[in-house]
XYZ file of C-alpha atoms in Angstrom:
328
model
C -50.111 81.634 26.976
C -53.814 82.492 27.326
C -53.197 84.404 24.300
C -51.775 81.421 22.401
C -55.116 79.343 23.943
C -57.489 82.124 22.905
C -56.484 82.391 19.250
C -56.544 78.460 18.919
C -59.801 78.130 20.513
C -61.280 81.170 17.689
C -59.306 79.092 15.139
C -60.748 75.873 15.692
C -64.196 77.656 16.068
C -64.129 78.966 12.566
C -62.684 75.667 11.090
C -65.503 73.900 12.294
C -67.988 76.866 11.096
C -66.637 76.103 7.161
C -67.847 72.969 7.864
C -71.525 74.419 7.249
C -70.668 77.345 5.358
C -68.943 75.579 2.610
C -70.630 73.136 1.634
C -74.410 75.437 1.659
C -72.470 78.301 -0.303
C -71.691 75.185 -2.816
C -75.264 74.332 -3.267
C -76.732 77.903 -3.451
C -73.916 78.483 -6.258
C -74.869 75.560 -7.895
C -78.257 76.438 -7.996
C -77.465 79.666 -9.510
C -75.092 77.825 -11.947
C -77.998 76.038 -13.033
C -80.661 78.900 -13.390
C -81.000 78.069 -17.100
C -81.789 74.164 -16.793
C -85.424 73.602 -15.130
C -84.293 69.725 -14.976
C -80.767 70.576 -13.024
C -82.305 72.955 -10.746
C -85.461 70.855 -10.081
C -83.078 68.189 -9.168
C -81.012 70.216 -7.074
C -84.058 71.958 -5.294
C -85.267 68.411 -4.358
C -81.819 67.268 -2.762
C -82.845 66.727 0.671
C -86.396 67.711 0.306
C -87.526 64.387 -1.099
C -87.327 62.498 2.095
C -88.780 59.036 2.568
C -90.952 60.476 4.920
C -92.323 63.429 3.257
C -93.053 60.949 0.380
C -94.692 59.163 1.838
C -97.056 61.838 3.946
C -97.794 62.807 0.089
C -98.744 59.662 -1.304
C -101.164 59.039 1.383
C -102.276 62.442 1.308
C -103.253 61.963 -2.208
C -104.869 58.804 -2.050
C -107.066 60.108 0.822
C -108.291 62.663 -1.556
C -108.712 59.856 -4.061
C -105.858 61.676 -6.219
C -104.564 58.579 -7.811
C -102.221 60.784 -11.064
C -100.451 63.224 -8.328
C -99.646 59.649 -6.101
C -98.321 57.914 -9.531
C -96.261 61.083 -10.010
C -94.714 60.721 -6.215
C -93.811 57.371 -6.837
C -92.468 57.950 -10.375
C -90.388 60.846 -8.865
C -89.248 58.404 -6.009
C -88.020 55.378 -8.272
C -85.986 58.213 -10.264
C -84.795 59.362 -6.850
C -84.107 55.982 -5.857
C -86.156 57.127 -2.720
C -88.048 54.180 -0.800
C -91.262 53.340 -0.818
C -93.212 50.175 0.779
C -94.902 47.763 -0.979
C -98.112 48.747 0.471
C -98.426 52.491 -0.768
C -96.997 51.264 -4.145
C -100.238 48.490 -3.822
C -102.691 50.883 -3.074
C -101.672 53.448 -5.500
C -101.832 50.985 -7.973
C -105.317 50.097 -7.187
C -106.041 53.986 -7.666
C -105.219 53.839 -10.966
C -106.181 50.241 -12.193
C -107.699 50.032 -15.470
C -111.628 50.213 -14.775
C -110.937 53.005 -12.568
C -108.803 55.267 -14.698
C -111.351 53.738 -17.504
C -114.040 55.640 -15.661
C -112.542 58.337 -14.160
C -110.171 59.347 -18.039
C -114.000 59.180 -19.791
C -115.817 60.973 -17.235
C -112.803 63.702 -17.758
C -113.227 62.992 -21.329
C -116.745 64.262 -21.990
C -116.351 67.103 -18.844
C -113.259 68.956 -21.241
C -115.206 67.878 -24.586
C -118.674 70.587 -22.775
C -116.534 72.856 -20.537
C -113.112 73.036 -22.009
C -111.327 72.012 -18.292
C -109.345 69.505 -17.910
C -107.353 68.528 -15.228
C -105.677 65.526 -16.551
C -104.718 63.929 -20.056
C -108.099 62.727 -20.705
C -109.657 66.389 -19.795
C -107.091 67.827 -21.942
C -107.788 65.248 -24.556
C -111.548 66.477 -24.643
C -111.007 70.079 -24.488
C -108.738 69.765 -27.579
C -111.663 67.403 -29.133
C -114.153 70.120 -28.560
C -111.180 72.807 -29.491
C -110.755 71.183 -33.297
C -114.308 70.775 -34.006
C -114.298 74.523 -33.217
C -117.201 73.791 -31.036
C -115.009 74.787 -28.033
C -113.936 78.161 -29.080
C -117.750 79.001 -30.655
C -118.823 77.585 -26.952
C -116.348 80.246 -25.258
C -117.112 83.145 -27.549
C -121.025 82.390 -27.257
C -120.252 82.781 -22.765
C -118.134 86.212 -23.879
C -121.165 87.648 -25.080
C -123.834 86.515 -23.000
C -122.021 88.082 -20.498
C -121.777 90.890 -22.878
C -125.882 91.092 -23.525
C -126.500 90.889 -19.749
C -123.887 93.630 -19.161
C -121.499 91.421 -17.469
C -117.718 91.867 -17.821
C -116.429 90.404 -20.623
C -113.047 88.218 -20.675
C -111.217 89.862 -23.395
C -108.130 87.554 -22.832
C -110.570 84.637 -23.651
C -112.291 86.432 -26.724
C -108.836 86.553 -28.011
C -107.513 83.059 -27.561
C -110.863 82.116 -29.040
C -110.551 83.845 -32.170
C -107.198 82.485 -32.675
C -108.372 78.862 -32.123
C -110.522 79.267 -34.764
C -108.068 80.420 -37.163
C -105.416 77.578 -34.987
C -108.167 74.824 -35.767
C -108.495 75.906 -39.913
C -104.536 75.952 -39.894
C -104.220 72.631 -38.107
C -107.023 71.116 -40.507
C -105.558 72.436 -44.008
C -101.775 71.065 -42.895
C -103.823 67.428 -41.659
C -102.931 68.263 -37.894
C -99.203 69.556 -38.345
C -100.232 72.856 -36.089
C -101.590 70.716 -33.348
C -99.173 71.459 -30.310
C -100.543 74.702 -31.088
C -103.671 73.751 -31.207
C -103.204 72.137 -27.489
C -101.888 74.828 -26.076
C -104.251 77.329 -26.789
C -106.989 74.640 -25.027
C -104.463 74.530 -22.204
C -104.342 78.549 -22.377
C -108.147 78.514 -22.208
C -108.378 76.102 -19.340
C -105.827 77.740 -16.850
C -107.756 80.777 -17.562
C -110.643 79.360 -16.162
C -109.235 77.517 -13.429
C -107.915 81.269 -12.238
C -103.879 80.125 -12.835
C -103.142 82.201 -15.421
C -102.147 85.518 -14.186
C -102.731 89.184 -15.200
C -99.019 90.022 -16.027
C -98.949 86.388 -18.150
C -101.958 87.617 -19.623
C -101.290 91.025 -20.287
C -98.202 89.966 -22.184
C -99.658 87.835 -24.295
C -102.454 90.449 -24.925
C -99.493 92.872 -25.769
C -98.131 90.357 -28.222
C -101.071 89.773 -30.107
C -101.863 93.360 -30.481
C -98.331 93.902 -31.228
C -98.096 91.496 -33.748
C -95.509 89.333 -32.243
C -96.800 86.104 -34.059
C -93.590 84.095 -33.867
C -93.305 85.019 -29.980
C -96.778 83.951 -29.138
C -96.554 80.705 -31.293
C -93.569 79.647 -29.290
C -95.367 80.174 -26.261
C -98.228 78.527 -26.934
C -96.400 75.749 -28.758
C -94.375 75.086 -25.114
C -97.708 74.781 -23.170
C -98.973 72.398 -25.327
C -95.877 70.856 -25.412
C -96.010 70.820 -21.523
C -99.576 69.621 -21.521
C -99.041 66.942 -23.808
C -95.486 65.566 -21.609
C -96.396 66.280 -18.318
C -100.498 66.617 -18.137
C -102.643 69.538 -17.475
C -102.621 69.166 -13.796
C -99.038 69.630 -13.905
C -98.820 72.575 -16.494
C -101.791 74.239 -14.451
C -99.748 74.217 -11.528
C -96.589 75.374 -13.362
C -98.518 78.534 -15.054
C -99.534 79.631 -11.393
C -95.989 80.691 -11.428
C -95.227 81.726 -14.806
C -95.023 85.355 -16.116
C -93.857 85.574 -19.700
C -92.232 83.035 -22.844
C -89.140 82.211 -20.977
C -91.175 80.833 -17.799
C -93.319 78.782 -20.148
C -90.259 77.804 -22.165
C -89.004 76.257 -18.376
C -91.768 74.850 -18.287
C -91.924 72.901 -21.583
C -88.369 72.497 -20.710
C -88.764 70.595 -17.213
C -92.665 68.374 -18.839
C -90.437 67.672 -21.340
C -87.525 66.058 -18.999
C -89.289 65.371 -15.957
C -92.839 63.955 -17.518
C -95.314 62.298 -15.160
C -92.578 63.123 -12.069
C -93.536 66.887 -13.230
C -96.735 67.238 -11.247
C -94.849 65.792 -8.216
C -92.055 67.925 -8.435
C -94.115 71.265 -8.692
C -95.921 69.810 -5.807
C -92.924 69.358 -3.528
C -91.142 72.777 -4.821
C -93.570 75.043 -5.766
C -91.772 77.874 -7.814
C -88.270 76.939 -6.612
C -89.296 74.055 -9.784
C -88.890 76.757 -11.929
C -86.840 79.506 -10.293
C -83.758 80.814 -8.413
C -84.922 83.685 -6.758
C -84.586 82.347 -3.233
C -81.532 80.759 -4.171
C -79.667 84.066 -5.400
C -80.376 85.693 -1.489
C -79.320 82.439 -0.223
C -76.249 82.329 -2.247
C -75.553 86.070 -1.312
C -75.928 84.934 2.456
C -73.371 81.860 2.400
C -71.153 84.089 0.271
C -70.949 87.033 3.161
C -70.848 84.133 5.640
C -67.835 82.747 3.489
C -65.981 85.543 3.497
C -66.370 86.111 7.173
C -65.203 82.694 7.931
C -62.157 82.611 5.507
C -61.089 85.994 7.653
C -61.871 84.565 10.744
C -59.368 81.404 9.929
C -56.694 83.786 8.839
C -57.030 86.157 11.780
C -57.048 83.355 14.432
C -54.023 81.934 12.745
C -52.489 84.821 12.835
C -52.839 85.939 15.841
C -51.798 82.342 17.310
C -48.388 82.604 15.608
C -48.178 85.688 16.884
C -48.828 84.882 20.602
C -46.762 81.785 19.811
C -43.884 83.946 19.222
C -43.644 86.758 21.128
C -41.839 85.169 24.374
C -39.260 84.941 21.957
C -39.312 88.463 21.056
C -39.459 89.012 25.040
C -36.395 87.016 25.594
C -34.735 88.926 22.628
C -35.035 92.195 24.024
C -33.889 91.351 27.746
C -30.300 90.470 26.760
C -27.958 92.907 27.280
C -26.090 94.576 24.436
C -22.048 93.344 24.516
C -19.873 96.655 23.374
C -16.410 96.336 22.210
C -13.255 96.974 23.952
């Protein structure tokens, strides 16, 4: 009978293993089901991430650093979550981002992207694309290009270029009374994440290649989804989005998830990082729970097997002992 117990015990191992295994090689092959929705796999990614407690270590992380928009975002993302959050964090964010403060803080951020062309918010964005359409931003940027130039510095070709086309972005924009201006705002957003460093040099490089290229349609969908992204989601969030995107179907995600996800977006970037955008670590996971699947669905059907078998065989035992009745 130890046989019998043995095989049972393996059996009832396994069956509590697919416990586990089936429901995590469920969620990995829904994430990979969802690869093409940035919502439904930002949603997914957060399942179980989003706890009330790491909400809340992120609103009052925020609020220490006086970050009142990426707090508003964690408790916009939590009320869509239906995650809690007490009355006191939701007090003192709104006090971070009462009127006279955001007054202060959205003109200050106003007149720094009107003179610089960064922005890290709407109001930033709002005065780099101010600057941007009285084509005092783009003269501004080319005039830096070549200073550096005179002084022998290197020279940001990747901003000469998305200066030159603002200019022609800015006449376009003004001779169809502002129809062109998503366009417009993304090539300020372009600019921007190029100076805060989150635009990298394979992004770069392939919009370089499309301009000389003369992919115009390409690059105006791509620059149409960042400023589509800026405008839904804010700069902050787009910035942090670009640190992760390559080419026009990562900024088309992103336009994608500003466009569902709005203020929540700089939250959920945040909290996910690239998985907000990506499957990548979801296609080894999925390959994992699908080996350690298939392991367990062999393991049930060996343990079963062999327990019928040692089930059975005193009764082959018993067969073969009785003795064999000739005739006559």
């Amino acid at each position: 009978m130890y046989r019998f117990f043995a095989a049972a015990g393996f059996l009832l191992a396994f069956a509590g293993a697919a416990h586990w295994v089936v429901p995590a090689g469920r969620h990995a092959f829904a994430l990979v089901s969802a690869q093409d929705d940035a919502a439904r796999l930002a949603d997914l990614q957060l399942d179980g991430v989003l706890t009330p407690e790491r909400t809340a270590v992120e609103i009052d992380a925020a609020l220490e650093e006086n970050d009142g928009e990426l707090a508003a975002s964690f408790i916009e993302l939590a009320d869509a979550r239906g995650v809690p959050v007490t009355a006191e964090r939701r007090a003192r964010v709104a006090l971070a981002n009462a009127p006279g403060a955001s007054f202060a803080r959205g003109a200050g951020s106003f007149g720094h992207g009107f003179l610089t062309g960064q922005g890290e918010d709407l109001a930033g964005l709002a005065g780099a694309t101010a600057g941007d359409l009285t084509v005092w931003g783009d003269v501004r940027d080319l005039g830096r290009q070549a200073a550096n130039w005179a002084r022998g510095e290197p020279v940001d070709h990747f901003m000469v270029n998305l200066a030159g086309i603002g200019i022609v972005a800015t006449g376009a924009t003004y001779a169809a009374f502002g129809a062109p201006l998503t366009f417009r705002a993304g090539i300020s957003v372009l600019k921007g994440a190029r100076r805060a460093g989150v635009v990298g040099g394979r992004f770069a490089g392939n919009i370089t290649a499309a301009l000389r290229g003369g992919s115009k349609a390409q690059l105006a969908a791509l620059v149409g989804d960042l400023g589509t992204a800026g405008s839904k989601a804010g700069t902050r969030a787009t910035f942090a989005g670009l640190r992760h995107v390559d080419d026009a179907a990562g900024a088309a995600r992103l336009s994608a998830l500003a466009q569902a996800k709005g203020g929540k977006t700089l939250a959920i970037f945040k909290t996910l990082g690239r998985g907000a955008l990506f499957v990548t670590e979801a296609m080894a996971k999925l390959a994992f729970w699908v080996m350690a699947g298939v392991l367990n669905l062999f393991g049930l059907i060996a343990s079963f097997n062999a327990m019928v078998v040692a089930m059975l065989r005193p009764m082959w035992k018993i067969r073969r002992r009785r003795p064999l009745l000739l005739p006559g």
